[in-house]
Coordinates of N, CA and C and ligand atoms in Angstrom, one line a residue:
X1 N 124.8 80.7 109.6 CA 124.5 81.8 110.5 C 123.0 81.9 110.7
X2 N 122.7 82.5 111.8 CA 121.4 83.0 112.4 C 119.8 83.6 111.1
X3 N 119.1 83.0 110.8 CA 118.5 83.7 109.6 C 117.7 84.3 110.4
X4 N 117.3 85.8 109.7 CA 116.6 86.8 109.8 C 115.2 86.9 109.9
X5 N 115.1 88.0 110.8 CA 113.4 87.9 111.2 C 112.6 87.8 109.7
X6 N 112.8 88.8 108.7 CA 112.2 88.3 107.5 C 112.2 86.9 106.8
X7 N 112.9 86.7 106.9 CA 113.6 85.1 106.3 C 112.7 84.0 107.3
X8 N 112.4 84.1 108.2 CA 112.1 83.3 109.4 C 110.4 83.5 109.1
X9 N 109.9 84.7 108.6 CA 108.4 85.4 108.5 C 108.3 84.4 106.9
X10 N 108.9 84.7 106.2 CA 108.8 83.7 104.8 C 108.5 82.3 104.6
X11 N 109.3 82.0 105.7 CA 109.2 80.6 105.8 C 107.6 80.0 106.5
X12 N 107.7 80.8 107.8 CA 105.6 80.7 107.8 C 105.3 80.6 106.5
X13 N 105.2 82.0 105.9 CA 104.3 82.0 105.1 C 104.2 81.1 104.1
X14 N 105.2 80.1 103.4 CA 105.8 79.3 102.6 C 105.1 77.9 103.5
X15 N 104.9 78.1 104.6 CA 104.4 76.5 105.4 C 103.3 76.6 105.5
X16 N 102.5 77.8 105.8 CA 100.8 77.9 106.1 C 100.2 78.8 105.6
X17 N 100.9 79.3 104.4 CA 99.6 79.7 103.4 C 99.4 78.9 101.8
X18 N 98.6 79.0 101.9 CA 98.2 78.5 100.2 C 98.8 79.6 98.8
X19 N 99.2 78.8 98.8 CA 99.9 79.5 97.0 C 98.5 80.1 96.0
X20 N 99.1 81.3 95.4 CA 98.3 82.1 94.9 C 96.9 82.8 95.9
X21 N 96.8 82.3 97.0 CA 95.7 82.9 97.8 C 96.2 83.9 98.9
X22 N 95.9 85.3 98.2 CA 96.1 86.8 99.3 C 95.7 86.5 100.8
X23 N 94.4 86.1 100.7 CA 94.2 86.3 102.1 C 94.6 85.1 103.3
X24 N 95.2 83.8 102.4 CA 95.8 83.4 103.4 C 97.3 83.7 103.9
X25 N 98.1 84.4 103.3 CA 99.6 84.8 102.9 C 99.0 86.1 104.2
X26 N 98.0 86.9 103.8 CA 97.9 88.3 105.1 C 97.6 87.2 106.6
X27 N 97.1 86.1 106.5 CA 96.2 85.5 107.8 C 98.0 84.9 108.2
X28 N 98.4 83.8 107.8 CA 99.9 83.7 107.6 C 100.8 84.7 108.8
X29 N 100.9 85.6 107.9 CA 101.6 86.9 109.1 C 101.1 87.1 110.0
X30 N 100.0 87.5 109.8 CA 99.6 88.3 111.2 C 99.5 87.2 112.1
X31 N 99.7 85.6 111.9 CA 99.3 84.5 112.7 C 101.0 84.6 113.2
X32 N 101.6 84.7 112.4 CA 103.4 84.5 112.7 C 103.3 85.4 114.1
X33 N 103.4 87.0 113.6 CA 103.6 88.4 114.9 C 102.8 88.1 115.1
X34 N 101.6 87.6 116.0 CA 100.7 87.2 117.1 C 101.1 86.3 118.0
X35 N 102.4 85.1 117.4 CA 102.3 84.0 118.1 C 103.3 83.6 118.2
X36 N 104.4 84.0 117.5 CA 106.1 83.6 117.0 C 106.7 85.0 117.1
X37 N 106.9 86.0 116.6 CA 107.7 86.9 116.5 C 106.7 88.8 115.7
X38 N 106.7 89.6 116.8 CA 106.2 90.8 116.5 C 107.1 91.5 115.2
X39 N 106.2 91.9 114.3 CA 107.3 92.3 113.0 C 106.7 93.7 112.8
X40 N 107.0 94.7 112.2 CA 107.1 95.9 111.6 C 105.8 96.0 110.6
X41 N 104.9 94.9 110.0 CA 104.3 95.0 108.9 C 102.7 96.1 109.9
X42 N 101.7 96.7 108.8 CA 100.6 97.1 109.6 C 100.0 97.0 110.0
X43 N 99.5 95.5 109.8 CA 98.8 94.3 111.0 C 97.5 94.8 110.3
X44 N 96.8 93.8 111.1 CA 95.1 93.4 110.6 C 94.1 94.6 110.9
X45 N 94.5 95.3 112.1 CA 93.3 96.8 112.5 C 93.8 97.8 111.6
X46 N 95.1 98.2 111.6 CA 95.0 99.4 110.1 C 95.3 99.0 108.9
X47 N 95.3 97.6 108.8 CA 95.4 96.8 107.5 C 93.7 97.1 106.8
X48 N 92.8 97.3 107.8 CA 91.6 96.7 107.2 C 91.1 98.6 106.7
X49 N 92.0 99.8 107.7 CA 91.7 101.2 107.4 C 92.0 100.9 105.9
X50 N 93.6 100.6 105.8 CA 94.3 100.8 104.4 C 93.1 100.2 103.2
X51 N 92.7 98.9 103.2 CA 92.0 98.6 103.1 C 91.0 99.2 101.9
X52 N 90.1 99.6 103.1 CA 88.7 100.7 103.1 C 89.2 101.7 102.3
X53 N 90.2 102.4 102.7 CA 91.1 103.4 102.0 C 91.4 103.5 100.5
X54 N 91.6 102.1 100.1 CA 92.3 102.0 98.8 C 91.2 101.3 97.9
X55 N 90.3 100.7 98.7 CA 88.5 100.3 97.7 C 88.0 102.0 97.5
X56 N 87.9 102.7 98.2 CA 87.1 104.0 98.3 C 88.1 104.7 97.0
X57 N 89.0 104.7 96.8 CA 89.8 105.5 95.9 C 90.1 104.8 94.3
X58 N 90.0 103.2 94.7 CA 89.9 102.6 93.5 C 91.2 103.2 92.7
X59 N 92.4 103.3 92.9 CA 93.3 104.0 91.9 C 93.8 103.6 90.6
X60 N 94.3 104.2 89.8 CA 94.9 103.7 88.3 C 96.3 103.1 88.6
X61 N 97.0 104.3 89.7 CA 98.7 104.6 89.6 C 98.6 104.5 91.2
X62 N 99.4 103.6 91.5 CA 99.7 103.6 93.3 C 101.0 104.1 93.3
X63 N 101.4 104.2 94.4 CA 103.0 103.7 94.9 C 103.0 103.9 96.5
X64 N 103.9 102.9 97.4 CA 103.6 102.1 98.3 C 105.4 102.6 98.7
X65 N 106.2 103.3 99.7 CA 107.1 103.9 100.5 C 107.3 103.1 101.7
X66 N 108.1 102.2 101.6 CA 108.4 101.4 102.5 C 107.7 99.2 102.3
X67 N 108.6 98.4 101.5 CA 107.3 97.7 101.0 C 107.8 96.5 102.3
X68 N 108.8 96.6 102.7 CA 109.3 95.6 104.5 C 109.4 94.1 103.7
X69 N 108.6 93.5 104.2 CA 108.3 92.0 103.5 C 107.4 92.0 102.9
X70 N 105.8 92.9 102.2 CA 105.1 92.5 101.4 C 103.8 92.9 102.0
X71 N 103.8 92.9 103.3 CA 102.4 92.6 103.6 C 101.4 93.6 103.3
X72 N 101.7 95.1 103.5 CA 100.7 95.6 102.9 C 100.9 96.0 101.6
X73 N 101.7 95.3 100.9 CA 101.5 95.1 99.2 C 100.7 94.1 99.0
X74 N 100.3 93.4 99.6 CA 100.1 92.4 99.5 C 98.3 92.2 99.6
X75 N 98.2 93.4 100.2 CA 96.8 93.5 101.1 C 96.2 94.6 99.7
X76 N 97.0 95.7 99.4 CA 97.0 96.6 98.5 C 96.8 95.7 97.2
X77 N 97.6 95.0 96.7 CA 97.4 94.6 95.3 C 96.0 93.5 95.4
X78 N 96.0 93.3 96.0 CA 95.1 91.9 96.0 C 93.4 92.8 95.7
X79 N 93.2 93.9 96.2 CA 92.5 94.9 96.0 C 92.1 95.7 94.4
X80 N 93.5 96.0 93.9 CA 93.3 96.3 92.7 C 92.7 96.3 91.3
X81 N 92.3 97.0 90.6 CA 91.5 96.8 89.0 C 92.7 96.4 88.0
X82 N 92.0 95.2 87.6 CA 93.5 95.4 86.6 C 93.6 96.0 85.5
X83 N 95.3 96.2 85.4 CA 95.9 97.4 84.4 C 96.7 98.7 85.2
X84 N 96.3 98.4 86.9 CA 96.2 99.1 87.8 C 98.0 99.3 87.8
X85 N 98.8 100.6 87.9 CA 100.4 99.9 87.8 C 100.3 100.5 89.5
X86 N 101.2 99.6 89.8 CA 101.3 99.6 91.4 C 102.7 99.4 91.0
X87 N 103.7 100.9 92.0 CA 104.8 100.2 92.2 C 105.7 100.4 94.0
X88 N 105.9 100.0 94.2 CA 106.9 100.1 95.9 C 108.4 100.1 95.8
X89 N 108.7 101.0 96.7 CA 110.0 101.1 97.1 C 110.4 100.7 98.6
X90 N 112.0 99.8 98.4 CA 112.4 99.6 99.7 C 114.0 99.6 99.5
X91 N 114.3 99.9 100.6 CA 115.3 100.6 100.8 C 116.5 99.1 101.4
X92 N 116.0 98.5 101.3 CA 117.1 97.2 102.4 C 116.9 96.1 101.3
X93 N 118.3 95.4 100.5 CA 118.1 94.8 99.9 C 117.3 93.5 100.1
X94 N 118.1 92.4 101.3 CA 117.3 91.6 101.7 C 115.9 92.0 101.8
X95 N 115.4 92.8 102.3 CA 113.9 93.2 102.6 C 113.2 92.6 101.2
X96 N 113.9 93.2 100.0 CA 113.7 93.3 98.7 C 113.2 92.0 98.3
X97 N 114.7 91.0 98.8 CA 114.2 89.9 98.7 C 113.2 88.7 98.9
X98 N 113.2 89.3 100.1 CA 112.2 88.7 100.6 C 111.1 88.6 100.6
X99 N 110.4 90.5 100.1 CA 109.2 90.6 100.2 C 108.2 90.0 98.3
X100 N 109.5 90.1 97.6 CA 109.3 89.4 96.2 C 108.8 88.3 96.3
X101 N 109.4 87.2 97.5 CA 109.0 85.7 97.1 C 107.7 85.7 97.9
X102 N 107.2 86.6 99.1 CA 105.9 86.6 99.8 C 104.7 87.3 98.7
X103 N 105.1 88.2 97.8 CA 104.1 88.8 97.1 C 104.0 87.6 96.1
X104 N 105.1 86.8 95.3 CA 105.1 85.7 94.3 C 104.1 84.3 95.2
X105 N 104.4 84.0 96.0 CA 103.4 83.4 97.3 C 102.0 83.4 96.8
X106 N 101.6 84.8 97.1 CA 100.3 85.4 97.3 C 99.6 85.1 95.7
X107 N 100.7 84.8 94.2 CA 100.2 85.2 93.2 C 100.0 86.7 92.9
X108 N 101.0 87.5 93.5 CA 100.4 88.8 92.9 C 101.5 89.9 92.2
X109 N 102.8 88.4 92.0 CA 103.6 89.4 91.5 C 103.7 90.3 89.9
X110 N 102.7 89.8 89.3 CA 102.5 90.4 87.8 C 101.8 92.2 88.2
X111 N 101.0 92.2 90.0 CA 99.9 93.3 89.8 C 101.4 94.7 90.1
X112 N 102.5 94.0 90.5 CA 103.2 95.0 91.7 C 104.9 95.3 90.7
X113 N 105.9 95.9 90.8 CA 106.8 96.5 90.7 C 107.9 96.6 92.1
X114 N 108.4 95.6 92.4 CA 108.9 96.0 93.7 C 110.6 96.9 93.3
X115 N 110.7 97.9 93.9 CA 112.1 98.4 93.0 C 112.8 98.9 94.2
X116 N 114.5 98.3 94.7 CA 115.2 98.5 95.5 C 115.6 100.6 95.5
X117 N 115.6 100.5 96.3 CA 116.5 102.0 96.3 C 115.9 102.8 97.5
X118 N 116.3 104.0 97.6 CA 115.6 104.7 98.4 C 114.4 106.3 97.8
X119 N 113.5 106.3 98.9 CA 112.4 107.0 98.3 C 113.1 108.4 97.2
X120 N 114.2 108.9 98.2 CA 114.7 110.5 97.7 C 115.0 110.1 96.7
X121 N 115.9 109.3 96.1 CA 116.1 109.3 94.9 C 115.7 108.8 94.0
X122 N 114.6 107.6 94.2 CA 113.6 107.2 93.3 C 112.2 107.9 93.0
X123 N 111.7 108.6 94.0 CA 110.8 109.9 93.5 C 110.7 110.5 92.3
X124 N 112.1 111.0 92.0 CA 112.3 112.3 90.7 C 112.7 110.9 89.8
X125 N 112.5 109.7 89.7 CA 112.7 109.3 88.4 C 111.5 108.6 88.1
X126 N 110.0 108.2 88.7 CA 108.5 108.1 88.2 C 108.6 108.1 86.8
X127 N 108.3 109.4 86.6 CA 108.1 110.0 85.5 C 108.9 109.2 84.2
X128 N 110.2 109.4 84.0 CA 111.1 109.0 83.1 C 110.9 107.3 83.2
X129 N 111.1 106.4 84.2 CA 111.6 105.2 84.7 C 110.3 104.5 84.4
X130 N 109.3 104.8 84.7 CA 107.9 104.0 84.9 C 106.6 105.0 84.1
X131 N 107.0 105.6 83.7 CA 105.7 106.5 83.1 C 104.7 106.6 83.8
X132 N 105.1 107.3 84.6 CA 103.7 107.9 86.0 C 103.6 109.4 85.5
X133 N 102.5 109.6 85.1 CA 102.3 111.2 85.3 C 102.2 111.5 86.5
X134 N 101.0 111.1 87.3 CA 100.7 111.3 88.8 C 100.3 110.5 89.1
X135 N 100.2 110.0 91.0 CA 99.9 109.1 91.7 C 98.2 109.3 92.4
X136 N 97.6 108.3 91.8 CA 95.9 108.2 92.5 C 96.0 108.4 94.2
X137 N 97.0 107.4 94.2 CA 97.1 106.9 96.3 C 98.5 106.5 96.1
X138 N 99.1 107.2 97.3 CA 100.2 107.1 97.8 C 100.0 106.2 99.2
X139 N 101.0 105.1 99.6 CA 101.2 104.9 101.1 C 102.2 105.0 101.6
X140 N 102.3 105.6 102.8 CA 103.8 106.3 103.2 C 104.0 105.2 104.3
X141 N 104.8 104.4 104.4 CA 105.1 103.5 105.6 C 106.8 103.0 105.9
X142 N 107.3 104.3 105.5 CA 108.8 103.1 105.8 C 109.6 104.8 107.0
X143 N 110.7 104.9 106.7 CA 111.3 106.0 107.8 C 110.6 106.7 107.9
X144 N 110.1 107.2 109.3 CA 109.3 108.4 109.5 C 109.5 109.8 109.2
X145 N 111.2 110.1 109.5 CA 111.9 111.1 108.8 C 112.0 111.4 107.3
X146 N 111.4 110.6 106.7 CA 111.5 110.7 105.3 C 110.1 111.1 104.9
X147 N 108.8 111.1 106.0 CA 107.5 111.7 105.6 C 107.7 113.0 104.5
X148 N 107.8 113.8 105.4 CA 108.0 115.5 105.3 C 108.6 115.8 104.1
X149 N 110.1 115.4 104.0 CA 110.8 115.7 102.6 C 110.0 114.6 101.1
X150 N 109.7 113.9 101.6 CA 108.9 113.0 100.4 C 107.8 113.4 99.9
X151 N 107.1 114.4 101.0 CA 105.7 114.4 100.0 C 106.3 116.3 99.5
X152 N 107.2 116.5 99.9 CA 107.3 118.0 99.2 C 108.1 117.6 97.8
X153 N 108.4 116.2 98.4 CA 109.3 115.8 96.5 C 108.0 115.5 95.4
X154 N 107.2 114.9 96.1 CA 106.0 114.7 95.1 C 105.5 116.0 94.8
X155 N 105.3 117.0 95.6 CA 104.9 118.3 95.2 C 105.8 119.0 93.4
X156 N 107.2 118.9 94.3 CA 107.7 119.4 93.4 C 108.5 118.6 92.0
X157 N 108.1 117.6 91.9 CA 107.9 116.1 90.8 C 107.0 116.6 90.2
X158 N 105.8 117.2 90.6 CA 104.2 116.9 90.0 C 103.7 115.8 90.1
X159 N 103.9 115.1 91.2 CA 103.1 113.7 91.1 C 102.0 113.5 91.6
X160 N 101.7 114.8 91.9 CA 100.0 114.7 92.5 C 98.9 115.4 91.6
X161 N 98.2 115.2 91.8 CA 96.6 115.8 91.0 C 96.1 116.1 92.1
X162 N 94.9 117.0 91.8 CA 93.3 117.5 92.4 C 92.7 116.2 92.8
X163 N 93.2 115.9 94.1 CA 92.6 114.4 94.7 C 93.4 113.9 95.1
X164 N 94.4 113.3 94.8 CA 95.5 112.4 95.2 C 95.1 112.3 96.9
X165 N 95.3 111.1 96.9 CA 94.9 110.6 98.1 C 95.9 109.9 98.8
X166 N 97.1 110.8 100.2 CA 98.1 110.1 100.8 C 97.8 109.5 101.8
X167 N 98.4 108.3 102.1 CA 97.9 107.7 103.9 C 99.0 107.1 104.3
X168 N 99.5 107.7 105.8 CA 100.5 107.7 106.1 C 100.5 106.9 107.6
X169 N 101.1 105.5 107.5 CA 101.2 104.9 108.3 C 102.1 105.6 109.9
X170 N 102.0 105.3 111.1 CA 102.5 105.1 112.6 C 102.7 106.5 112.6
X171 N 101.7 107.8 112.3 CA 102.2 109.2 112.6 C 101.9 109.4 114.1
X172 N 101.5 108.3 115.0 CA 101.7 108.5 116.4 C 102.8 107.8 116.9
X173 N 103.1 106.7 116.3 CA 104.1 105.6 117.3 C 104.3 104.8 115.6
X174 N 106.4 105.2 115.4 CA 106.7 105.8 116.1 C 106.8 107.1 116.4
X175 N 105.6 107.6 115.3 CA 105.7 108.9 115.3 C 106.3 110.1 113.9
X176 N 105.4 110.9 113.2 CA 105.9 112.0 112.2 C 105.1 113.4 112.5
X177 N 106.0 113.8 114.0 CA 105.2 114.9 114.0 C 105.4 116.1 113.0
X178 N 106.4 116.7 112.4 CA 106.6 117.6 111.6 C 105.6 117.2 109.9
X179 N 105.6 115.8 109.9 CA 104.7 115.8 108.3 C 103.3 116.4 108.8
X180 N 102.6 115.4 110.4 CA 101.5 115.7 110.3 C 101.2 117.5 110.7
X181 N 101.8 117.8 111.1 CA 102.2 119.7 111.4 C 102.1 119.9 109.9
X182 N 102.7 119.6 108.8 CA 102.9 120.0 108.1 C 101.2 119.8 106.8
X183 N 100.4 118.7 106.5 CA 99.4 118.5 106.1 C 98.3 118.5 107.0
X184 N 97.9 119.3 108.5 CA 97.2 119.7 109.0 C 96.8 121.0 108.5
X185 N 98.1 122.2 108.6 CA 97.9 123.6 108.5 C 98.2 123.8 107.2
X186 N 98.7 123.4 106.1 CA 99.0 123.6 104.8 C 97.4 123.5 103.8
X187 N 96.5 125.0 103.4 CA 96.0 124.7 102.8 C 95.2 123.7 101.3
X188 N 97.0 123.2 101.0 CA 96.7 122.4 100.0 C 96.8 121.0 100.3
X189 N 96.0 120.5 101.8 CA 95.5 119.0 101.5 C 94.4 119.2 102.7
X190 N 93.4 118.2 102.7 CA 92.6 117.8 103.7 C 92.5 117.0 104.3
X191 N 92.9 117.0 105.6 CA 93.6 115.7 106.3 C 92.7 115.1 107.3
X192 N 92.8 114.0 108.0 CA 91.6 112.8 108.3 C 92.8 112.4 109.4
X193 N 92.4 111.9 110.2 CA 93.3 111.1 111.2 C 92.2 110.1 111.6
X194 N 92.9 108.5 111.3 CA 91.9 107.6 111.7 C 92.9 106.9 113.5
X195 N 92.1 106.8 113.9 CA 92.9 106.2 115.4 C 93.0 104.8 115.5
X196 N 93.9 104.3 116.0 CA 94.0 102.9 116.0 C 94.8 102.3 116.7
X197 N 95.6 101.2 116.8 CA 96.9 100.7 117.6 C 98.0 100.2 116.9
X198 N 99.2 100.0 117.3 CA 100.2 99.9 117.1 C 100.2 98.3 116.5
X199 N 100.9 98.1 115.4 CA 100.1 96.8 115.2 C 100.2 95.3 116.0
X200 N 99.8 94.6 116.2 CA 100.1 93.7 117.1 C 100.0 94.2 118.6
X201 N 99.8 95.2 118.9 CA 99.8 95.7 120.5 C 98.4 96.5 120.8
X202 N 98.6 97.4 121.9 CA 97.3 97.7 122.2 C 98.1 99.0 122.6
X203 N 99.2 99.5 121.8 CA 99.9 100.6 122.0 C 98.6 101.9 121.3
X204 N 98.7 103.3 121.5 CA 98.3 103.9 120.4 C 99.1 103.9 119.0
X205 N 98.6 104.3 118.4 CA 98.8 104.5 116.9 C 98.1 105.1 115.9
X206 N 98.3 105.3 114.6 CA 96.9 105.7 113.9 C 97.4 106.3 112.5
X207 N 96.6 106.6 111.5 CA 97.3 107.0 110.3 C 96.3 107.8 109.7
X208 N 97.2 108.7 109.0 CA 96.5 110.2 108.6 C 96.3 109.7 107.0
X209 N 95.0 110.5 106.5 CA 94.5 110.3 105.2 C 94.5 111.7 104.6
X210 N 95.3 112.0 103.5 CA 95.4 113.0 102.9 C 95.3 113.5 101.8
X211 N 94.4 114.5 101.4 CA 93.9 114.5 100.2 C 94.6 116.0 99.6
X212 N 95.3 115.7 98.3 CA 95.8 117.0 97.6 C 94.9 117.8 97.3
X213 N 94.3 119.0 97.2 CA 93.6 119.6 96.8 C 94.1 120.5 95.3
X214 N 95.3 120.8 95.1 CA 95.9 121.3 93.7 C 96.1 122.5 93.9
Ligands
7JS1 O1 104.6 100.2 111.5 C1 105.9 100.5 112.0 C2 106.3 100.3 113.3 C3 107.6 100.6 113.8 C4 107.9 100.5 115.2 C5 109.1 99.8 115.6 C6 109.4 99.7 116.9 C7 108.5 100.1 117.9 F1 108.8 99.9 119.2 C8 107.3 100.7 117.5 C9 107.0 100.9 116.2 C10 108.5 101.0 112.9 C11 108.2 101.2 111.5 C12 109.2 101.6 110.5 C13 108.8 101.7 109.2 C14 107.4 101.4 108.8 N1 106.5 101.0 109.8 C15 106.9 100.9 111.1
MG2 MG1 104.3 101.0 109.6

């Protein structure tokens, strides 16, 4: 049968990138969706925000909401201090799989935790499952519908501290208007909107940086 756009993105990455090396595994993709097949990952313009985003905050405790095939785990862990626990959730098992053998690729599957399930119900188990008190940086990138209820689950988890720093992927295209309504006017965060494009296109786009205040 027909294999799958991830399956099909793996295999690039398995042909033209160098084992153990991040930045050719990120060059890899973004060389694939440029030239073979447009994929879902954040691409290279708000790859480089997240980036900047996640050097500036330097975190202990991540977790990464939507992990697709890897890529911006991939971009995230390679980043990291070690000792750093980074973990991601995805929701599509295949996804799962796939994005395991592109992070193992990169050499970076000792930095990362990839754990199948969905965000609602893996949220309230942090604490017990992985010994997270709270999260340094959050990245929110997978349903857009699931913005809003997710970060009120972190609220009422406790998974945030005085600082916690969220950044929330495609709040223009495809779009989270009720989250960003919701950490605009809510005195307990201070929010940033960086502008940008849709990845791979010259669509708008752009992603909000949000800071818990406690
Ligand atoms: O970065 C993303 C982009 C899109 C997307 C799909 C089709 C479009 F026509 C436009 C945008 C979906 C995502 C779903 C989850 C996480 N990220 C996404
Ligand atoms: Mg996205």
């Amino acid at each position: 049968t027909r294999s799958t756009r991830p399956q099909r993105m793996l295999k690039a990455v398995q042909k033209n990138a160098t084992k153990g090396n991040p930045e050719s595994v990120i060059s890899a993709i973004d060389y694939f969706c440029k030239h073979s097949e447009w994929a879902m990952n954040v691409g290279d313009e708000k790859g480089s925000i997240l980036d900047s985003v996640v050097t500036e905050v330097n975190p202990s405790t991540v977790l990464e909401l939507g992990t697709y095939c890897g890529y911006s785990t991939v971009r995230i862990a390679r980043l990291l201090s070690p000792g750093t626990k980074f973990i991601t959730l995805e929701f599509n098992p295949a996804n799962v799989t796939v994005a395991r053998q592109i992070i193992a690729h990169a050499g970076l599957q000792d930095k990362v935790t990839v754990v199948e399930g969905s965000s609602g119900d893996l949220i309230p188990q942090m604490k017990e499952r992985f010994g997270i008190t709270t999260f340094d940086f959050i990245f929110l990138d997978h349903w857009k519908d699931r913005y809003l209820p997710d970060i009120k689950l972190f609220e009422e988890c406790g998974l945030l501290r005085k600082g916690s720093v969220l950044l929330a992927d495609n709040v223009i295209c495809p779009g989270a208007p009720e989250y960003l309504e919701y950490v605009r006017n809510s005195p307990r965060y201070e929010s940033r909107y960086y502008p940008a494009h849709l990845e791979y296109t010259t669509l708008e786009d752009g992603m909000e940086k949000s800071v818990f205040l406690g």
